[in-house]
Short mmCIF file of C-alpha atoms in Angstrom, two decimals:
data_model
loop_
_atom_site.label_atom_id
_atom_site.label_comp_id
_atom_site.label_asym_id
_atom_site.label_seq_id
_atom_site.Cartn_x
_atom_site.Cartn_y
_atom_site.Cartn_z
CA UNK A 1 0.61 -0.09 -0.50
CA UNK A 2 3.07 2.81 1.09
CA UNK A 3 4.79 1.52 -2.39
CA UNK A 4 1.22 2.81 -4.77
CA UNK A 5 1.24 5.28 -2.79
CA UNK A 6 4.22 7.38 -3.22
CA UNK A 7 4.29 5.64 -6.61
CA UNK A 8 1.38 8.15 -6.87
CA UNK A 9 2.60 10.42 -5.26
CA UNK A 10 6.24 10.57 -7.66
CA UNK A 11 4.01 10.95 -10.44
CA UNK A 12 2.10 13.68 -9.81
CA UNK A 13 4.95 15.14 -9.40
CA UNK A 14 5.97 14.92 -12.04
CA UNK A 15 2.88 16.24 -13.81
CA UNK A 16 2.94 19.26 -11.72
CA UNK A 17 6.26 19.34 -13.10
CA UNK A 18 5.49 18.68 -16.93
CA UNK A 19 2.24 21.45 -15.90
CA UNK A 20 5.44 23.91 -15.15
CA UNK A 21 7.37 23.72 -17.14
CA UNK A 22 4.34 23.43 -20.15
CA UNK A 23 3.02 26.70 -19.27
CA UNK A 24 6.24 28.55 -18.85
CA UNK A 25 6.99 27.91 -22.68
CA UNK A 26 4.12 29.20 -23.55
CA UNK A 27 4.43 32.92 -22.54
CA UNK A 28 6.56 33.12 -26.05
CA UNK A 29 6.43 38.15 -25.09
CA UNK A 30 6.92 39.84 -28.42
CA UNK A 31 8.02 42.83 -25.88
CA UNK A 32 6.73 46.47 -27.53
CA UNK A 33 9.82 47.67 -30.59
CA UNK A 34 10.42 51.32 -29.32
CA UNK A 35 13.04 52.99 -31.68
CA UNK A 36 16.49 53.59 -29.79
CA UNK A 37 17.22 52.99 -25.64
CA UNK A 38 16.90 56.03 -23.78
CA UNK A 39 17.77 56.40 -19.41
CA UNK A 40 13.86 58.97 -19.62
CA UNK A 41 10.65 57.23 -20.05
CA UNK A 42 9.08 56.95 -23.02
CA UNK A 43 5.35 57.03 -21.14
CA UNK A 44 4.21 55.36 -18.17
CA UNK A 45 2.38 52.03 -18.29
CA UNK A 46 0.54 49.79 -16.38
CA UNK A 47 0.99 46.44 -14.94
CA UNK A 48 -1.29 43.52 -14.03
CA UNK A 49 -0.40 41.97 -10.81
CA UNK A 50 -1.84 38.77 -8.35
CA UNK A 51 -1.27 40.39 -5.28
CA UNK A 52 -1.29 36.43 -3.38
CA UNK A 53 -1.66 38.75 -0.20
CA UNK A 54 0.85 41.62 -0.78
CA UNK A 55 -1.47 44.67 0.41
CA UNK A 56 -0.65 47.88 -1.99
CA UNK A 57 2.78 48.69 -0.50
CA UNK A 58 4.80 45.39 -0.63
CA UNK A 59 3.33 45.09 -4.74
CA UNK A 60 4.55 48.95 -5.04
CA UNK A 61 8.35 47.40 -3.16
CA UNK A 62 8.83 44.73 -5.80
CA UNK A 63 7.45 46.26 -8.04
CA UNK A 64 9.94 49.09 -8.13
CA UNK A 65 7.13 51.80 -8.09
CA UNK A 66 5.17 54.13 -6.30
CA UNK A 67 2.84 52.74 -3.67
CA UNK A 68 0.11 55.62 -4.33
CA UNK A 69 -0.13 54.77 -7.56
CA UNK A 70 -1.25 51.66 -7.40
CA UNK A 71 -4.81 50.38 -7.91
CA UNK A 72 -7.30 48.31 -6.47
CA UNK A 73 -9.39 46.76 -9.27
CA UNK A 74 -11.56 44.08 -8.57
CA UNK A 75 -12.10 40.79 -11.13
CA UNK A 76 -16.23 39.47 -12.05
CA UNK A 77 -15.35 36.06 -9.24
CA UNK A 78 -14.39 38.63 -6.37
CA UNK A 79 -10.97 38.85 -6.39
CA UNK A 80 -9.16 41.82 -6.39
CA UNK A 81 -5.81 42.74 -7.94
CA UNK A 82 -3.53 45.79 -8.64
CA UNK A 83 -3.30 47.77 -11.56
CA UNK A 84 0.44 49.46 -11.40
CA UNK A 85 1.51 52.51 -12.20
CA UNK A 86 5.86 52.59 -13.52
CA UNK A 87 7.58 54.35 -15.55
CA UNK A 88 8.06 52.11 -18.78
CA UNK A 89 11.39 52.42 -20.95
CA UNK A 90 13.10 52.22 -24.61
CA UNK A 91 15.90 49.71 -23.53
CA UNK A 92 18.02 47.32 -25.74
CA UNK A 93 16.75 43.96 -26.07
CA UNK A 94 19.21 41.29 -27.34
CA UNK A 95 19.72 42.26 -31.33
CA UNK A 96 16.50 44.93 -30.67
CA UNK A 97 14.86 47.82 -28.36
CA UNK A 98 11.71 46.92 -26.59
CA UNK A 99 9.85 48.69 -23.50
CA UNK A 100 10.55 47.59 -20.07
CA UNK A 101 10.03 48.52 -17.02
CA UNK A 102 12.78 47.24 -14.28
CA UNK A 103 12.75 45.99 -10.82
CA UNK A 104 14.53 43.84 -8.82
CA UNK A 105 14.04 41.30 -6.52
CA UNK A 106 16.73 38.95 -4.13
CA UNK A 107 16.21 35.21 -4.46
CA UNK A 108 15.01 33.66 -2.32
CA UNK A 109 16.10 29.63 -1.16
CA UNK A 110 13.77 27.16 -3.73
CA UNK A 111 12.94 29.66 -6.10
CA UNK A 112 13.32 28.90 -9.32
CA UNK A 113 13.02 31.06 -13.44
CA UNK A 114 8.86 30.27 -13.94
CA UNK A 115 8.41 30.25 -10.02
CA UNK A 116 10.07 33.03 -10.18
CA UNK A 117 7.58 34.40 -13.42
CA UNK A 118 4.95 33.32 -12.61
CA UNK A 119 3.99 33.19 -8.86
CA UNK A 120 6.28 36.46 -7.46
CA UNK A 121 5.85 39.07 -10.60
CA UNK A 122 2.00 37.77 -12.04
CA UNK A 123 3.76 35.37 -15.56
CA UNK A 124 4.75 39.66 -16.48
CA UNK A 125 9.16 39.24 -16.07
CA UNK A 126 10.83 38.68 -19.03
CA UNK A 127 13.49 36.26 -18.94
CA UNK A 128 14.51 34.89 -16.24
CA UNK A 129 17.11 33.60 -16.01
CA UNK A 130 17.26 29.51 -14.83
CA UNK A 131 20.44 29.41 -13.03
CA UNK A 132 20.05 32.13 -10.15
CA UNK A 133 21.90 31.21 -6.69
CA UNK A 134 20.26 31.74 -3.73
CA UNK A 135 20.21 34.94 -2.04
CA UNK A 136 21.84 37.02 -4.91
CA UNK A 137 19.43 40.39 -6.00
CA UNK A 138 19.41 39.70 -10.24
CA UNK A 139 16.87 41.99 -11.99
CA UNK A 140 14.04 41.90 -13.96
CA UNK A 141 12.51 42.80 -16.84
CA UNK A 142 8.78 43.01 -17.36
CA UNK A 143 8.01 44.73 -20.88
CA UNK A 144 5.39 47.26 -20.58
CA UNK A 145 3.77 49.60 -22.93
CA UNK A 146 3.29 52.92 -25.17
CA UNK A 147 0.49 54.11 -26.69
CA UNK A 148 -2.43 57.17 -26.92
CA UNK A 149 -4.49 54.32 -24.27
CA UNK A 150 -2.65 53.72 -21.92
CA UNK A 151 -1.78 50.05 -22.03
CA UNK A 152 -2.01 47.18 -18.98
CA UNK A 153 0.81 44.38 -19.24
CA UNK A 154 -1.64 41.01 -18.75
CA UNK A 155 -1.30 37.32 -17.96
CA UNK A 156 -3.75 35.67 -18.70
CA UNK A 157 -4.89 33.81 -16.12
CA UNK A 158 -6.82 30.36 -16.55
CA UNK A 159 -10.88 31.17 -18.00
CA UNK A 160 -9.52 33.92 -19.51
CA UNK A 161 -11.06 34.77 -22.62
CA UNK A 162 -10.16 38.63 -24.92
CA UNK A 163 -14.59 39.48 -23.77
CA UNK A 164 -13.47 39.23 -20.41
CA UNK A 165 -10.09 40.30 -20.91
CA UNK A 166 -11.53 43.75 -23.09
CA UNK A 167 -14.58 43.82 -19.62
CA UNK A 168 -12.26 44.32 -16.56
CA UNK A 169 -9.76 46.45 -18.19
CA UNK A 170 -12.26 48.59 -20.54
CA UNK A 171 -10.17 47.46 -23.80
CA UNK A 172 -12.33 46.35 -27.03
CA UNK A 173 -10.90 43.13 -28.24
CA UNK A 174 -10.42 44.74 -32.65
CA UNK A 175 -7.96 47.22 -29.82
CA UNK A 176 -6.44 43.51 -28.39
CA UNK A 177 -6.04 41.87 -31.74
CA UNK A 178 -4.24 44.50 -33.08
CA UNK A 179 -1.94 45.90 -30.33
CA UNK A 180 -1.25 42.10 -29.72
CA UNK A 181 -0.34 40.69 -33.76
CA UNK A 182 0.12 36.81 -32.53
CA UNK A 183 -3.52 36.75 -31.61
CA UNK A 184 -4.75 36.98 -35.43
CA UNK A 185 -4.94 33.69 -36.78
CA UNK A 186 -6.10 31.41 -33.65
CA UNK A 187 -7.65 35.69 -31.65
CA UNK A 188 -9.95 32.70 -29.01
CA UNK A 189 -7.00 30.64 -28.20
CA UNK A 190 -5.63 32.30 -25.05
CA UNK A 191 -3.09 30.59 -23.11
CA UNK A 192 -2.54 30.62 -19.23
CA UNK A 193 0.58 32.84 -18.62
CA UNK A 194 0.94 34.56 -22.52
CA UNK A 195 1.83 38.07 -22.14
CA UNK A 196 -0.49 40.58 -23.46
CA UNK A 197 -0.11 44.32 -24.05
CA UNK A 198 -4.19 46.00 -23.54
CA UNK A 199 -5.49 49.13 -24.38
CA UNK A 200 -6.57 50.59 -21.88
CA UNK A 201 -9.85 52.62 -21.36
CA UNK A 202 -10.43 52.08 -25.58
CA UNK A 203 -14.14 50.48 -24.89
CA UNK A 204 -17.18 52.64 -26.70
CA UNK A 205 -14.12 55.51 -27.63
CA UNK A 206 -16.20 58.73 -29.05
CA UNK A 207 -15.44 59.14 -32.51
CA UNK A 208 -13.34 61.55 -33.80
CA UNK A 209 -14.53 65.25 -34.07
CA UNK A 210 -15.42 66.52 -37.82
CA UNK A 211 -12.45 68.13 -39.84
CA UNK A 212 -12.62 71.52 -39.20
CA UNK A 213 -14.84 73.38 -41.70
CA UNK A 214 -13.55 74.56 -45.34
CA UNK A 215 -13.67 77.74 -47.89
CA UNK A 216 -16.38 80.20 -47.41
CA UNK A 217 -16.33 80.49 -43.37
CA UNK A 218 -13.45 82.30 -40.32
CA UNK A 219 -11.53 80.10 -40.17
CA UNK A 220 -10.20 82.31 -36.87
CA UNK A 221 -10.48 79.00 -34.03
CA UNK A 222 -9.03 79.36 -30.58
CA UNK A 223 -8.18 75.81 -29.19
CA UNK A 224 -9.03 74.69 -25.88
CA UNK A 225 -6.07 74.53 -23.25
CA UNK A 226 -5.07 70.84 -22.70
CA UNK A 227 -5.30 70.52 -18.78
CA UNK A 228 -4.70 67.80 -16.35
CA UNK A 229 -5.60 66.20 -12.82
CA UNK A 230 -3.94 66.45 -10.26
CA UNK A 231 -4.14 62.14 -10.07
CA UNK A 232 -2.34 62.29 -13.66
CA UNK A 233 0.33 64.41 -12.51
CA UNK A 234 2.11 62.40 -10.07
CA UNK A 235 1.07 59.56 -11.95
CA UNK A 236 3.48 60.59 -14.97
CA UNK A 237 5.90 61.48 -12.49
CA UNK A 238 5.62 58.45 -10.22
CA UNK A 239 4.93 61.29 -7.21
CA UNK A 240 7.87 63.71 -8.39
CA UNK A 241 10.20 60.87 -7.38
CA UNK A 242 13.79 62.57 -8.00
CA UNK A 243 14.27 59.94 -11.13
CA UNK A 244 12.51 62.43 -12.61
CA UNK A 245 14.18 65.62 -11.64
CA UNK A 246 16.11 66.83 -14.46
CA UNK A 247 16.57 70.20 -12.98
CA UNK A 248 16.19 72.69 -9.12
CA UNK A 249 15.90 76.36 -9.72
CA UNK A 250 14.63 79.81 -7.91
CA UNK A 251 11.25 79.20 -9.90
CA UNK A 252 11.18 75.13 -7.96
CA UNK A 253 12.01 71.63 -8.93
CA UNK A 254 11.65 71.10 -12.42
CA UNK A 255 10.38 66.85 -13.18
CA UNK A 256 10.15 65.43 -16.64
CA UNK A 257 6.23 63.52 -16.77
CA UNK A 258 4.95 62.07 -20.31
CA UNK A 259 1.92 62.36 -20.21
CA UNK A 260 0.62 61.20 -23.83
CA UNK A 261 -1.05 64.34 -25.33
CA UNK A 262 1.22 67.34 -27.59
CA UNK A 263 1.56 70.65 -24.54
CA UNK A 264 2.36 73.57 -26.85
CA UNK A 265 0.92 74.25 -30.57
CA UNK A 266 1.59 77.63 -32.07
CA UNK A 267 0.12 76.52 -34.68
CA UNK A 268 -0.91 80.13 -36.99
CA UNK A 269 -1.02 78.12 -40.20
CA UNK A 270 -4.19 77.36 -38.67
CA UNK A 271 -5.25 81.37 -39.40
CA UNK A 272 -6.66 80.96 -42.07
CA UNK A 273 -8.74 78.53 -44.45
CA UNK A 274 -6.40 75.98 -45.58
CA UNK A 275 -6.44 72.39 -48.24
CA UNK A 276 -3.87 69.47 -47.14
CA UNK A 277 -0.99 70.38 -48.83
CA UNK A 278 2.30 71.06 -46.66
CA UNK A 279 2.23 74.84 -48.17
CA UNK A 280 -1.08 76.38 -47.78
CA UNK A 281 -3.32 78.35 -49.37
CA UNK A 282 -5.82 81.26 -48.18
CA UNK A 283 -8.41 83.16 -49.79
CA UNK A 284 -8.50 86.05 -47.27
CA UNK A 285 -6.96 86.49 -44.11
CA UNK A 286 -7.96 86.21 -41.11
CA UNK A 287 -5.90 86.30 -37.49
CA UNK A 288 -2.68 88.30 -35.80
CA UNK A 289 -1.65 90.87 -38.88
CA UNK A 290 2.10 91.17 -37.52
CA UNK A 291 3.56 87.60 -36.34
CA UNK A 292 2.97 86.33 -40.47
CA UNK A 293 6.27 86.81 -42.40
CA UNK A 294 5.46 88.99 -45.11
CA UNK A 295 5.67 86.30 -47.71
CA UNK A 296 2.55 84.33 -46.43
CA UNK A 297 0.95 87.92 -46.33
CA UNK A 298 1.21 89.29 -49.51
CA UNK A 299 0.59 85.76 -50.94
CA UNK A 300 -1.65 84.89 -48.44
CA UNK A 301 0.55 81.29 -48.45
CA UNK A 302 1.09 79.37 -45.18
CA UNK A 303 3.67 76.99 -43.93
CA UNK A 304 4.88 75.31 -40.63
CA UNK A 305 8.10 78.32 -41.52
CA UNK A 306 5.59 81.33 -40.86
CA UNK A 307 4.58 79.50 -36.72
CA UNK A 308 8.73 79.57 -37.26
CA UNK A 309 8.94 82.89 -38.21
CA UNK A 310 5.27 83.44 -35.45
CA UNK A 311 7.72 81.91 -32.96
CA UNK A 312 10.64 84.64 -33.45
CA UNK A 313 8.31 87.34 -33.08
CA UNK A 314 7.02 86.39 -29.91
CA UNK A 315 10.58 86.45 -28.72
CA UNK A 316 11.50 90.28 -29.77
CA UNK A 317 8.36 91.06 -28.10
CA UNK A 318 9.87 89.40 -25.20
CA UNK A 319 13.31 91.40 -26.11
CA UNK A 320 12.17 94.65 -26.86
CA UNK A 321 9.28 94.77 -24.37
CA UNK A 322 6.86 96.24 -27.52
CA UNK A 323 3.61 94.63 -29.81
CA UNK A 324 4.50 93.47 -33.07
CA UNK A 325 3.12 95.40 -34.72
CA UNK A 326 4.44 99.36 -33.86
CA UNK A 327 3.87 102.69 -33.90
CA UNK A 328 5.99 104.22 -36.94
CA UNK A 329 8.07 107.32 -35.75
CA UNK A 330 8.60 108.28 -39.07
CA UNK A 331 4.40 108.71 -40.53
CA UNK A 332 2.08 108.66 -37.46
CA UNK A 333 -0.95 107.06 -39.27
CA UNK A 334 0.92 103.86 -40.19
CA UNK A 335 1.93 100.44 -38.45
CA UNK A 336 6.04 99.05 -38.56
CA UNK A 337 6.19 95.79 -37.86
CA UNK A 338 8.45 94.47 -34.84
CA UNK A 339 10.79 92.97 -37.35
CA UNK A 340 11.95 95.72 -39.49
CA UNK A 341 13.26 97.17 -35.69
CA UNK A 342 15.01 94.19 -35.59
CA UNK A 343 16.19 93.73 -39.16
CA UNK A 344 17.73 96.79 -38.06
CA UNK A 345 19.89 95.51 -35.40
CA UNK A 346 22.12 92.68 -38.33
CA UNK A 347 23.54 94.62 -40.80
CA UNK A 348 24.84 97.62 -37.54
CA UNK A 349 28.67 97.91 -37.81
CA UNK A 350 28.67 97.46 -33.63
CA UNK A 351 24.96 94.02 -33.44
CA UNK A 352 25.95 94.79 -29.71
CA UNK A 353 24.84 98.46 -29.62
CA UNK A 354 22.56 98.55 -32.11
CA UNK A 355 21.06 94.93 -29.97
CA UNK A 356 20.66 97.37 -27.50
CA UNK A 357 18.57 100.17 -28.24
CA UNK A 358 16.53 97.39 -28.80
CA UNK A 359 16.48 96.35 -25.15
CA UNK A 360 13.26 96.63 -22.81
CA UNK A 361 13.85 100.11 -21.02
CA UNK A 362 11.98 98.78 -18.54
CA UNK A 363 14.89 96.55 -18.45
CA UNK A 364 17.79 99.72 -16.27
CA UNK A 365 20.24 96.66 -18.06
CA UNK A 366 20.26 94.61 -15.14
CA UNK A 367 20.22 91.84 -18.14
CA UNK A 368 23.70 90.39 -19.03
CA UNK A 369 23.90 91.13 -23.28
CA UNK A 370 26.22 88.64 -23.55
CA UNK A 371 23.06 86.57 -23.18
CA UNK A 372 20.02 88.52 -24.80
CA UNK A 373 22.67 88.39 -27.85
CA UNK A 374 22.78 84.64 -28.36
CA UNK A 375 19.14 84.70 -28.41
CA UNK A 376 18.65 87.22 -30.18
CA UNK A 377 21.25 87.01 -33.14
CA UNK A 378 20.74 82.86 -34.74
CA UNK A 379 17.34 83.84 -34.13
CA UNK A 380 17.75 87.03 -36.42
CA UNK A 381 19.94 84.99 -38.52
CA UNK A 382 17.79 82.28 -39.40
CA UNK A 383 14.95 84.55 -39.90
CA UNK A 384 16.78 86.52 -42.39
CA UNK A 385 16.92 84.01 -44.13
CA UNK A 386 13.48 82.59 -43.96
CA UNK A 387 12.23 84.86 -45.61
CA UNK A 388 14.03 88.58 -45.58
#
């Protein structure tokens, strides 16, 4: 009887090991590729973590994350897991470059590569080495993703379908399939432990707004300011972690945060009625005289170079303290462009003296002249080369 019991136990252990080995083979992960390695995070991403009894603080420590950015998420079964926000950076991966979040892990007694991958790190670890030594700290690479939407790294659990995953993470089956090309041949076939990138929050997204009206309407439009919640800023800067700090001065500390949106667009090319070509031909001029280059005013022709010129006008306003259009001292009833005043600096025998003549008097000479020259003269040369 005892012999039969031992034989059955050994068989059970063997089958369990085979199952675990097979599960490890399932994880054919293709990390999301990126252009070139950079120490600066490309975005903020999410990891789907099964806590296995650990609280948010312990989970954050294990994943080198901030505990305030660990959010609970409830599965239909009633179990509570975690979404962990982490910085996602481009790094070397074999012969390619891909997006990862790295953390460290002290190897415990009886740990295996499979156990570290699937139990300790919820199926998210990438290529944990087989030969590991107890009590040695190793670096664990966790594939992550960047996209227009927040991307969650998710290891498939038993009973999952693409529909259940999309419902859990407010995603869309087609969007998940598009982000994971290996699903295309058979999207209904998922293996437990398979790592997927899931774009979160794309389910039921409203359609893009219609294009602005073309000819026959006034095209002067101002875009609404882009605003971010404190939670978004906190997440993007990892709660203002020192690793995100890029400078400090009298204005305070400056932190790098990737918010996944275009913050500024000077965009004066939008102020004319335009076609889809790189150069825009307007039927009439509808905004901001003084910020447009002469050719654009005369020929009603706009391009991105016009935006460069307009930015230069703003720079000239900062240096001189004047507006883009100023009264002409020679002809009282006329206005002249601030650019013409800046033009007078370039051909002068003494550019520094000429520049000093047009600098804002309110500064009362309390400024480093060399720094003003460095800012003004190169821009003026570029402006002259572009348009004048």
